[in-house]
PDB file of C-alpha atoms in Angstrom:
ATOM      1  CA  MET A  26       1.296  18.984  16.843  1.00 95.00           C
ATOM      2  CA  LYS A  27       4.168  17.099  15.217  1.00 96.00           C
ATOM      3  CA  LYS A  28       3.616  15.237  11.950  1.00 96.00           C
ATOM      4  CA  ILE A  29       6.001  12.429  11.039  1.00 97.00           C
ATOM      5  CA  ALA A  30       5.977  10.457   7.789  1.00 96.00           C
ATOM      6  CA  ILE A  31       7.375   6.936   8.016  1.00 97.00           C
ATOM      7  CA  TYR A  32       8.573   5.678   4.638  1.00 95.00           C
ATOM      8  CA  GLY A  33      10.142   2.430   3.520  1.00 94.00           C
ATOM      9  CA  LYS A  34      10.146  -0.274   0.899  1.00 94.00           C
ATOM     10  CA  GLY A  35       7.078  -2.485   0.809  1.00 90.00           C
ATOM     11  CA  GLY A  36       7.489  -5.535   3.034  1.00 92.00           C
ATOM     12  CA  ILE A  37      10.232  -4.013   5.163  1.00 95.00           C
ATOM     13  CA  GLY A  38       8.052  -3.957   8.303  1.00 95.00           C
ATOM     14  CA  LYS A  39       7.230  -0.278   8.085  1.00 96.00           C
ATOM     15  CA  SER A  40       3.598  -0.615   9.167  1.00 96.00           C
ATOM     16  CA  THR A  41       4.558  -2.880  12.063  1.00 97.00           C
ATOM     17  CA  ILE A  42       7.063  -0.314  13.277  1.00 98.00           C
ATOM     18  CA  ALA A  43       4.774   2.660  12.659  1.00 98.00           C
ATOM     19  CA  SER A  44       2.007   1.046  14.715  1.00 98.00           C
ATOM     20  CA  ALA A  45       4.402   0.099  17.521  1.00 98.00           C
ATOM     21  CA  LEU A  46       5.696   3.675  17.616  1.00 98.00           C
ATOM     22  CA  SER A  47       2.131   5.029  17.682  1.00 98.00           C
ATOM     23  CA  ALA A  48       1.300   2.696  20.565  1.00 98.00           C
ATOM     24  CA  SER A  49       4.465   3.692  22.408  1.00 98.00           C
ATOM     25  CA  ILE A  50       3.914   7.418  21.958  1.00 98.00           C
ATOM     26  CA  SER A  51       0.345   7.057  23.203  1.00 98.00           C
ATOM     27  CA  LEU A  52       1.596   5.209  26.295  1.00 98.00           C
ATOM     28  CA  LEU A  53       3.884   8.153  26.958  1.00 97.00           C
ATOM     29  CA  GLY A  54       0.753  10.233  27.417  1.00 97.00           C
ATOM     30  CA  TYR A  55       0.311  11.826  23.984  1.00 98.00           C
ATOM     31  CA  ARG A  56      -2.680  11.878  21.655  1.00 98.00           C
ATOM     32  CA  VAL A  57      -1.832  10.077  18.414  1.00 98.00           C
ATOM     33  CA  MET A  58      -3.340   9.736  14.946  1.00 98.00           C
ATOM     34  CA  GLN A  59      -2.003   7.184  12.451  1.00 98.00           C
ATOM     35  CA  ILE A  60      -2.854   7.517   8.772  1.00 97.00           C
ATOM     36  CA  GLY A  61      -2.150   4.519   6.566  1.00 96.00           C
ATOM     37  CA  CYS A  62      -1.187   5.743   3.098  1.00 91.00           C
ATOM     38  CA  ASP A  63      -1.147   2.431   1.267  1.00 86.00           C
ATOM     39  CA  PRO A  64      -3.808   0.969  -1.062  1.00 85.00           C
ATOM     40  CA  LYS A  65      -3.727  -2.279   0.974  1.00 87.00           C
ATOM     41  CA  ALA A  66      -5.241  -0.349   3.902  1.00 90.00           C
ATOM     42  CA  ASP A  67      -3.594  -2.582   6.509  1.00 94.00           C
ATOM     43  CA  SER A  68      -1.458  -0.037   8.358  1.00 96.00           C
ATOM     44  CA  THR A  69      -3.581   0.211  11.495  1.00 98.00           C
ATOM     45  CA  ILE A  70      -4.830  -3.366  11.891  1.00 97.00           C
ATOM     46  CA  ASN A  71      -2.539  -3.984  14.888  1.00 98.00           C
ATOM     47  CA  LEU A  72      -3.977  -0.917  16.603  1.00 98.00           C
ATOM     48  CA  THR A  73      -7.648  -1.848  16.157  1.00 98.00           C
ATOM     49  CA  HIS A  74      -7.479  -5.511  17.204  1.00 96.00           C
ATOM     50  CA  GLY A  75      -8.364  -6.436  13.638  1.00 94.00           C
ATOM     51  CA  LEU A  76     -11.366  -4.116  13.394  1.00 93.00           C
ATOM     52  CA  THR A  77     -11.658  -2.891   9.823  1.00 90.00           C
ATOM     53  CA  VAL A  78     -11.090   0.800   9.219  1.00 96.00           C
ATOM     54  CA  THR A  79     -13.156   1.796   6.188  1.00 96.00           C
ATOM     55  CA  PRO A  80     -10.660   3.187   3.663  1.00 95.00           C
ATOM     56  CA  VAL A  81     -11.516   6.706   2.557  1.00 95.00           C
ATOM     57  CA  MET A  82     -11.416   5.786  -1.140  1.00 92.00           C
ATOM     58  CA  ASN A  83     -13.742   2.824  -0.573  1.00 92.00           C
ATOM     59  CA  TYR A  84     -16.181   5.019   1.310  1.00 95.00           C
ATOM     60  CA  LEU A  85     -16.165   7.603  -1.466  1.00 93.00           C
ATOM     61  CA  ALA A  86     -16.663   4.926  -4.119  1.00 90.00           C
ATOM     62  CA  ARG A  87     -19.832   3.778  -2.353  1.00 93.00           C
ATOM     63  CA  ASN A  88     -21.213   7.105  -1.169  1.00 95.00           C
ATOM     64  CA  GLY A  89     -19.722   9.753  -3.432  1.00 93.00           C
ATOM     65  CA  ILE A  90     -19.030  12.149  -0.570  1.00 94.00           C
ATOM     66  CA  CYS A  91     -17.756  11.936   3.015  1.00 96.00           C
ATOM     67  CA  SER A  92     -19.263  14.343   5.511  1.00 94.00           C
ATOM     68  CA  SER A  93     -18.530  12.496   8.758  1.00 95.00           C
ATOM     69  CA  LEU A  94     -15.235  11.689  10.430  1.00 97.00           C
ATOM     70  CA  GLU A  95     -16.932   8.817  12.262  1.00 96.00           C
ATOM     71  CA  ALA A  96     -17.319   7.069   8.906  1.00 97.00           C
ATOM     72  CA  ILE A  97     -13.579   6.940   8.236  1.00 97.00           C
ATOM     73  CA  VAL A  98     -11.874   7.143  11.650  1.00 98.00           C
ATOM     74  CA  VAL A  99     -11.694   4.281  14.159  1.00 98.00           C
ATOM     75  CA  GLU A 100     -10.437   4.727  17.693  1.00 98.00           C
ATOM     76  CA  GLY A 101      -7.804   2.083  18.321  1.00 98.00           C
ATOM     77  CA  PHE A 102      -5.481   1.091  21.131  1.00 98.00           C
ATOM     78  CA  ASN A 103      -5.184   3.721  23.856  1.00 98.00           C
ATOM     79  CA  GLY A 104      -7.320   6.199  21.933  1.00 98.00           C
ATOM     80  CA  ILE A 105      -5.204   6.295  18.766  1.00 98.00           C
ATOM     81  CA  ALA A 106      -7.240   7.724  15.867  1.00 98.00           C
ATOM     82  CA  CYS A 107      -6.805   5.345  12.921  1.00 98.00           C
ATOM     83  CA  VAL A 108      -7.341   6.297   9.268  1.00 98.00           C
ATOM     84  CA  GLU A 109      -6.715   4.370   6.041  1.00 97.00           C
ATOM     85  CA  THR A 110      -6.574   6.047   2.636  1.00 94.00           C
ATOM     86  CA  GLY A 111      -7.128   2.922   0.564  1.00 90.00           C
ATOM     87  CA  GLY A 112      -6.839   3.124  -3.194  1.00 74.00           C
ATOM     88  CA  PRO A 113      -8.417   2.274  -6.533  1.00 65.00           C
ATOM     89  CA  THR A 114      -9.182  -1.186  -7.856  1.00 61.00           C
ATOM     90  CA  PRO A 115      -5.844  -2.820  -8.788  1.00 59.00           C
ATOM     91  CA  GLY A 116      -4.935  -1.858 -12.332  1.00 60.00           C
ATOM     92  CA  LEU A 117      -7.285   1.109 -12.370  1.00 59.00           C
ATOM     93  CA  GLY A 118      -6.424   4.656 -11.353  1.00 61.00           C
ATOM     94  CA  CYS A 119      -3.601   6.170  -9.345  1.00 68.00           C
ATOM     95  CA  ALA A 120      -3.041   5.006  -5.773  1.00 65.00           C
ATOM     96  CA  GLY A 121      -1.329   8.270  -4.922  1.00 74.00           C
ATOM     97  CA  ARG A 122      -4.585  10.109  -5.499  1.00 79.00           C
ATOM     98  CA  GLY A 123      -6.024   8.311  -2.496  1.00 83.00           C
ATOM     99  CA  ILE A 124      -3.506  10.057  -0.282  1.00 88.00           C
ATOM    100  CA  ILE A 125      -4.244  13.464  -1.759  1.00 88.00           C
ATOM    101  CA  THR A 126      -8.006  12.936  -1.480  1.00 90.00           C
ATOM    102  CA  THR A 127      -7.768  11.699   2.114  1.00 93.00           C
ATOM    103  CA  PHE A 128      -5.645  14.614   3.234  1.00 93.00           C
ATOM    104  CA  ASN A 129      -8.101  17.052   1.673  1.00 93.00           C
ATOM    105  CA  ILE A 130     -11.069  15.381   3.384  1.00 96.00           C
ATOM    106  CA  LEU A 131      -9.358  15.366   6.776  1.00 96.00           C
ATOM    107  CA  ASP A 132      -8.644  19.070   6.336  1.00 95.00           C
ATOM    108  CA  ASP A 133     -12.188  19.843   5.194  1.00 96.00           C
ATOM    109  CA  LEU A 134     -13.697  17.980   8.165  1.00 97.00           C
ATOM    110  CA  ASN A 135     -11.295  19.651  10.636  1.00 97.00           C
ATOM    111  CA  ALA A 136      -9.965  16.287  11.789  1.00 98.00           C
ATOM    112  CA  TYR A 137      -6.862  17.699  13.435  1.00 97.00           C
ATOM    113  CA  GLU A 138      -8.855  20.304  15.353  1.00 97.00           C
ATOM    114  CA  ILE A 139     -11.383  17.718  16.509  1.00 97.00           C
ATOM    115  CA  TYR A 140      -9.030  14.886  17.512  1.00 97.00           C
ATOM    116  CA  LYS A 141      -6.268  17.273  18.619  1.00 98.00           C
ATOM    117  CA  PRO A 142      -3.396  14.817  18.101  1.00 98.00           C
ATOM    118  CA  ASP A 143      -0.020  15.705  19.555  1.00 98.00           C
ATOM    119  CA  PHE A 144       1.563  13.394  16.963  1.00 98.00           C
ATOM    120  CA  VAL A 145       0.373  12.348  13.522  1.00 98.00           C
ATOM    121  CA  LEU A 146       2.169   9.390  11.952  1.00 98.00           C
ATOM    122  CA  TYR A 147       1.793   8.826   8.223  1.00 96.00           C
ATOM    123  CA  ASP A 148       2.648   5.287   7.124  1.00 96.00           C
ATOM    124  CA  VAL A 149       3.712   5.745   3.488  1.00 92.00           C
ATOM    125  CA  LEU A 150       4.745   3.216   0.857  1.00 84.00           C
ATOM    126  CA  GLY A 151       8.265   4.053  -0.313  1.00 82.00           C
ATOM    127  CA  ASP A 152       8.674   1.913  -3.426  1.00 79.00           C
ATOM    128  CA  VAL A 153       7.213   4.688  -5.588  1.00 72.00           C
ATOM    129  CA  VAL A 154       7.827   8.303  -4.616  1.00 72.00           C
ATOM    130  CA  CYS A 155       5.429   9.843  -7.154  1.00 71.00           C
ATOM    131  CA  GLY A 156       3.388  12.982  -6.596  1.00 69.00           C
ATOM    132  CA  GLY A 157       0.770  11.265  -4.456  1.00 72.00           C
ATOM    133  CA  PHE A 158       3.117   9.235  -2.304  1.00 79.00           C
ATOM    134  CA  ALA A 159       5.388  12.261  -1.920  1.00 84.00           C
ATOM    135  CA  MET A 160       2.422  14.321  -0.696  1.00 84.00           C
ATOM    136  CA  PRO A 161       3.485  14.380   2.986  1.00 86.00           C
ATOM    137  CA  ILE A 162       6.902  15.713   1.940  1.00 88.00           C
ATOM    138  CA  ARG A 163       5.852  17.931  -0.933  1.00 81.00           C
ATOM    139  CA  HIS A 164       2.939  19.772   0.619  1.00 78.00           C
ATOM    140  CA  GLY A 165       4.410  20.167   4.059  1.00 79.00           C
ATOM    141  CA  TYR A 166       1.970  17.831   5.785  1.00 89.00           C
ATOM    142  CA  ALA A 167       4.854  16.179   7.625  1.00 93.00           C
ATOM    143  CA  ASP A 168       7.525  17.983   9.598  1.00 94.00           C
ATOM    144  CA  GLU A 169       9.904  15.036   9.535  1.00 96.00           C
ATOM    145  CA  VAL A 170      10.511  11.814   7.638  1.00 96.00           C
ATOM    146  CA  ILE A 171      11.776   8.585   9.157  1.00 97.00           C
ATOM    147  CA  ILE A 172      12.903   5.859   6.759  1.00 97.00           C
ATOM    148  CA  VAL A 173      12.652   2.198   7.764  1.00 98.00           C
ATOM    149  CA  THR A 174      15.255   0.017   6.090  1.00 98.00           C
ATOM    150  CA  SER A 175      17.235  -3.167   6.410  1.00 98.00           C
ATOM    151  CA  GLY A 176      20.732  -3.757   5.101  1.00 98.00           C
ATOM    152  CA  GLU A 177      19.372  -5.411   1.964  1.00 97.00           C
ATOM    153  CA  LYS A 178      20.201  -3.857  -1.396  1.00 97.00           C
ATOM    154  CA  MET A 179      16.659  -3.127  -2.574  1.00 96.00           C
ATOM    155  CA  SER A 180      15.632  -1.715   0.777  1.00 97.00           C
ATOM    156  CA  LEU A 181      18.566   0.697   0.708  1.00 97.00           C
ATOM    157  CA  PHE A 182      17.802   1.520  -2.927  1.00 96.00           C
ATOM    158  CA  ALA A 183      14.270   2.560  -1.945  1.00 94.00           C
ATOM    159  CA  ALA A 184      15.630   4.521   1.023  1.00 96.00           C
ATOM    160  CA  ASN A 185      17.972   6.408  -1.276  1.00 95.00           C
ATOM    161  CA  ASN A 186      15.079   7.291  -3.598  1.00 93.00           C
ATOM    162  CA  ILE A 187      13.123   8.626  -0.646  1.00 93.00           C
ATOM    163  CA  LYS A 188      16.105  10.714   0.458  1.00 95.00           C
ATOM    164  CA  ASN A 189      16.388  12.135  -3.076  1.00 93.00           C
ATOM    165  CA  ALA A 190      12.701  13.092  -2.979  1.00 90.00           C
ATOM    166  CA  ILE A 191      13.231  14.899   0.329  1.00 92.00           C
ATOM    167  CA  ASP A 192      16.261  16.719  -1.066  1.00 93.00           C
ATOM    168  CA  SER A 193      14.308  17.868  -4.118  1.00 89.00           C
ATOM    169  CA  PHE A 194      12.000  19.884  -1.855  1.00 87.00           C
ATOM    170  CA  ALA A 195      14.662  21.137   0.553  1.00 83.00           C
ATOM    171  CA  GLU A 196      14.586  24.700  -0.763  1.00 81.00           C
ATOM    172  CA  ARG A 197      10.867  24.927   0.017  1.00 85.00           C
ATOM    173  CA  LYS A 198      11.530  24.016   3.654  1.00 82.00           C
ATOM    174  CA  TYR A 199       9.259  20.980   3.558  1.00 90.00           C
ATOM    175  CA  ALA A 200       9.804  17.840   5.646  1.00 93.00           C
ATOM    176  CA  ARG A 201      13.339  17.057   6.753  1.00 94.00           C
ATOM    177  CA  LEU A 202      14.884  13.632   7.167  1.00 96.00           C
ATOM    178  CA  ARG A 203      14.923  12.751  10.856  1.00 96.00           C
ATOM    179  CA  GLY A 204      16.895   9.529  10.387  1.00 98.00           C
ATOM    180  CA  LEU A 205      16.773   5.811   9.680  1.00 98.00           C
ATOM    181  CA  ILE A 206      15.328   2.940  11.665  1.00 98.00           C
ATOM    182  CA  LEU A 207      17.145  -0.306  11.001  1.00 98.00           C
ATOM    183  CA  ASN A 208      14.729  -3.231  10.956  1.00 98.00           C
ATOM    184  CA  ARG A 209      17.132  -6.138  10.906  1.00 97.00           C
ATOM    185  CA  ARG A 210      17.003  -9.053   8.481  1.00 96.00           C
ATOM    186  CA  ASN A 211      20.115 -10.606  10.021  1.00 95.00           C
ATOM    187  CA  ILE A 212      22.275 -10.371   6.922  1.00 96.00           C
ATOM    188  CA  ASP A 213      26.048 -10.342   7.319  1.00 97.00           C
ATOM    189  CA  GLY A 214      27.441  -6.990   8.431  1.00 97.00           C
ATOM    190  CA  GLU A 215      24.003  -5.401   8.473  1.00 98.00           C
ATOM    191  CA  GLU A 216      24.677  -2.802  11.149  1.00 97.00           C
ATOM    192  CA  HIS A 217      27.852  -1.626   9.396  1.00 98.00           C
ATOM    193  CA  ILE A 218      26.098  -1.516   6.011  1.00 98.00           C
ATOM    194  CA  VAL A 219      23.256   0.676   7.278  1.00 98.00           C
ATOM    195  CA  GLN A 220      25.513   2.904   9.383  1.00 98.00           C
ATOM    196  CA  GLU A 221      27.706   3.498   6.343  1.00 98.00           C
ATOM    197  CA  PHE A 222      24.666   4.217   4.187  1.00 98.00           C
ATOM    198  CA  ALA A 223      23.405   6.712   6.765  1.00 98.00           C
ATOM    199  CA  ARG A 224      26.779   8.454   6.723  1.00 98.00           C
ATOM    200  CA  GLU A 225      26.764   8.629   2.932  1.00 98.00           C
ATOM    201  CA  ILE A 226      23.363  10.327   2.762  1.00 97.00           C
ATOM    202  CA  GLY A 227      24.094  12.659   5.674  1.00 97.00           C
ATOM    203  CA  THR A 228      21.808  11.265   8.349  1.00 98.00           C
ATOM    204  CA  LYS A 229      21.944   8.841  11.288  1.00 97.00           C
ATOM    205  CA  VAL A 230      20.388   5.631  12.547  1.00 98.00           C
ATOM    206  CA  ILE A 231      17.888   6.584  15.256  1.00 98.00           C
ATOM    207  CA  GLY A 232      16.670   3.076  15.988  1.00 98.00           C
ATOM    208  CA  ASP A 233      17.865  -0.515  15.661  1.00 98.00           C
ATOM    209  CA  ILE A 234      15.196  -3.198  15.918  1.00 98.00           C
ATOM    210  CA  PRO A 235      16.346  -6.833  16.034  1.00 97.00           C
ATOM    211  CA  ARG A 236      14.322  -9.733  14.693  1.00 96.00           C
ATOM    212  CA  ASP A 237      12.111 -10.996  17.494  1.00 98.00           C
ATOM    213  CA  SER A 238       9.442 -13.690  17.290  1.00 98.00           C
ATOM    214  CA  ASN A 239       7.329 -11.825  19.849  1.00 98.00           C
ATOM    215  CA  ILE A 240       6.506  -9.217  17.216  1.00 98.00           C
ATOM    216  CA  GLN A 241       4.899 -11.861  15.002  1.00 97.00           C
ATOM    217  CA  LEU A 242       3.309 -13.572  18.007  1.00 98.00           C
ATOM    218  CA  TYR A 243       1.305 -10.491  18.905  1.00 98.00           C
ATOM    219  CA  GLU A 244       0.638  -9.547  15.291  1.00 97.00           C
ATOM    220  CA  GLN A 245      -1.274 -12.834  15.009  1.00 97.00           C
ATOM    221  CA  GLN A 246      -3.485 -11.404  17.773  1.00 97.00           C
ATOM    222  CA  ASN A 247      -3.818  -8.088  15.888  1.00 97.00           C
ATOM    223  CA  LYS A 248      -1.753  -6.270  18.483  1.00 98.00           C
ATOM    224  CA  THR A 249       1.550  -4.472  18.555  1.00 98.00           C
ATOM    225  CA  VAL A 250       4.199  -6.100  20.702  1.00 98.00           C
ATOM    226  CA  VAL A 251       4.139  -2.955  22.849  1.00 98.00           C
ATOM    227  CA  GLU A 252       0.497  -3.568  23.704  1.00 98.00           C
ATOM    228  CA  GLY A 253       0.972  -7.322  23.968  1.00 98.00           C
ATOM    229  CA  ASP A 254       3.713  -7.154  26.590  1.00 98.00           C
ATOM    230  CA  PRO A 255       5.312  -3.757  27.282  1.00 97.00           C
ATOM    231  CA  ASN A 256       7.869  -5.376  29.572  1.00 98.00           C
ATOM    232  CA  LEU A 257       9.558  -7.448  26.874  1.00 98.00           C
ATOM    233  CA  ASP A 258      13.041  -6.340  25.821  1.00 98.00           C
ATOM    234  CA  ILE A 259      11.847  -5.669  22.262  1.00 98.00           C
ATOM    235  CA  SER A 260       8.953  -3.551  23.548  1.00 98.00           C
ATOM    236  CA  GLN A 261      11.295  -1.568  25.742  1.00 98.00           C
ATOM    237  CA  MET A 262      13.609  -0.969  22.786  1.00 98.00           C
ATOM    238  CA  ILE A 263      10.749   0.383  20.680  1.00 98.00           C
ATOM    239  CA  MET A 264       9.525   2.503  23.578  1.00 98.00           C
ATOM    240  CA  LYS A 265      12.997   4.004  23.861  1.00 98.00           C
ATOM    241  CA  ILE A 266      13.017   4.921  20.166  1.00 98.00           C
ATOM    242  CA  ALA A 267       9.582   6.515  20.598  1.00 98.00           C
ATOM    243  CA  ALA A 268      10.749   8.451  23.658  1.00 97.00           C
ATOM    244  CA  ASN A 269      13.712   9.833  21.724  1.00 96.00           C
ATOM    245  CA  ILE A 270      11.419  10.898  18.880  1.00 96.00           C
ATOM    246  CA  VAL A 271       9.091  12.617  21.354  1.00 96.00           C
ATOM    247  CA  ASN A 272      11.877  14.340  23.236  1.00 92.00           C
ATOM    248  CA  ASP A 273      13.409  15.704  20.040  1.00 80.00           C
ATOM    249  CA  ALA A 274       9.999  16.922  18.868  1.00 66.00           C
ATOM    250  CA  GLY A 275       9.549  19.212  21.849  1.00 64.00           C
ATOM    251  CA  VAL A 276       5.795  18.524  22.116  1.00 70.00           C
ATOM    252  CA  SER A 277       4.189  18.764  25.558  1.00 65.00           C
ATOM    253  CA  ASN A 278       1.456  16.357  26.601  1.00 70.00           C
ATOM    254  CA  ALA A 279      -0.718  18.834  28.433  1.00 57.00           C
TER     255      ALA A 279
END
């Protein structure tokens, strides 16, 4: 089992890319689980055709305890197991605690043994890399981190903060930075800007996703573009990124 945390600034398209990668990896014949680690709980909506995944924190608020995986896991596109951490009421509590609580519940209920995913993708908000949001890095839940960024200043600023968080745990042999995925905003010199940034922080760009209206077209149908039309050029590009991630992971799809 390979666990990959996908980080990035809010609004950068991280959840869209995470879901498209999950869909692609599943189409390559692997079992996939995607865990949305954002209080908005909208990470997996394009994998469930809009079906609501009950956020773990919401379930706990109503019931006090969670003793059933069926209550918090929805099977989405191509058998992908979808989980959402959720978070507290805005202005109350710490959103990062939702991640910690969810991870503990999934462990207690033996989720990984039951669903047997070959790949687990954590979709993690990267604006704040506090204890909770750094959980996949800090506690070794993820083997690798992929950062989604554009060439915009604030997106790169968030990416640099995430890289610093990874570096702070390097001596403990926690998650390593796998690379960057450029999600283009079509600003001047964007490819050069991101390639130079990658060089400066000692990593590489492992994917380059152009702006494509087909992504939004299928999102309006609560689908990833990969599910909507796998033969489109943009779908093939995302599938290629997923294949490279899988090949480097060395996980067999027995």
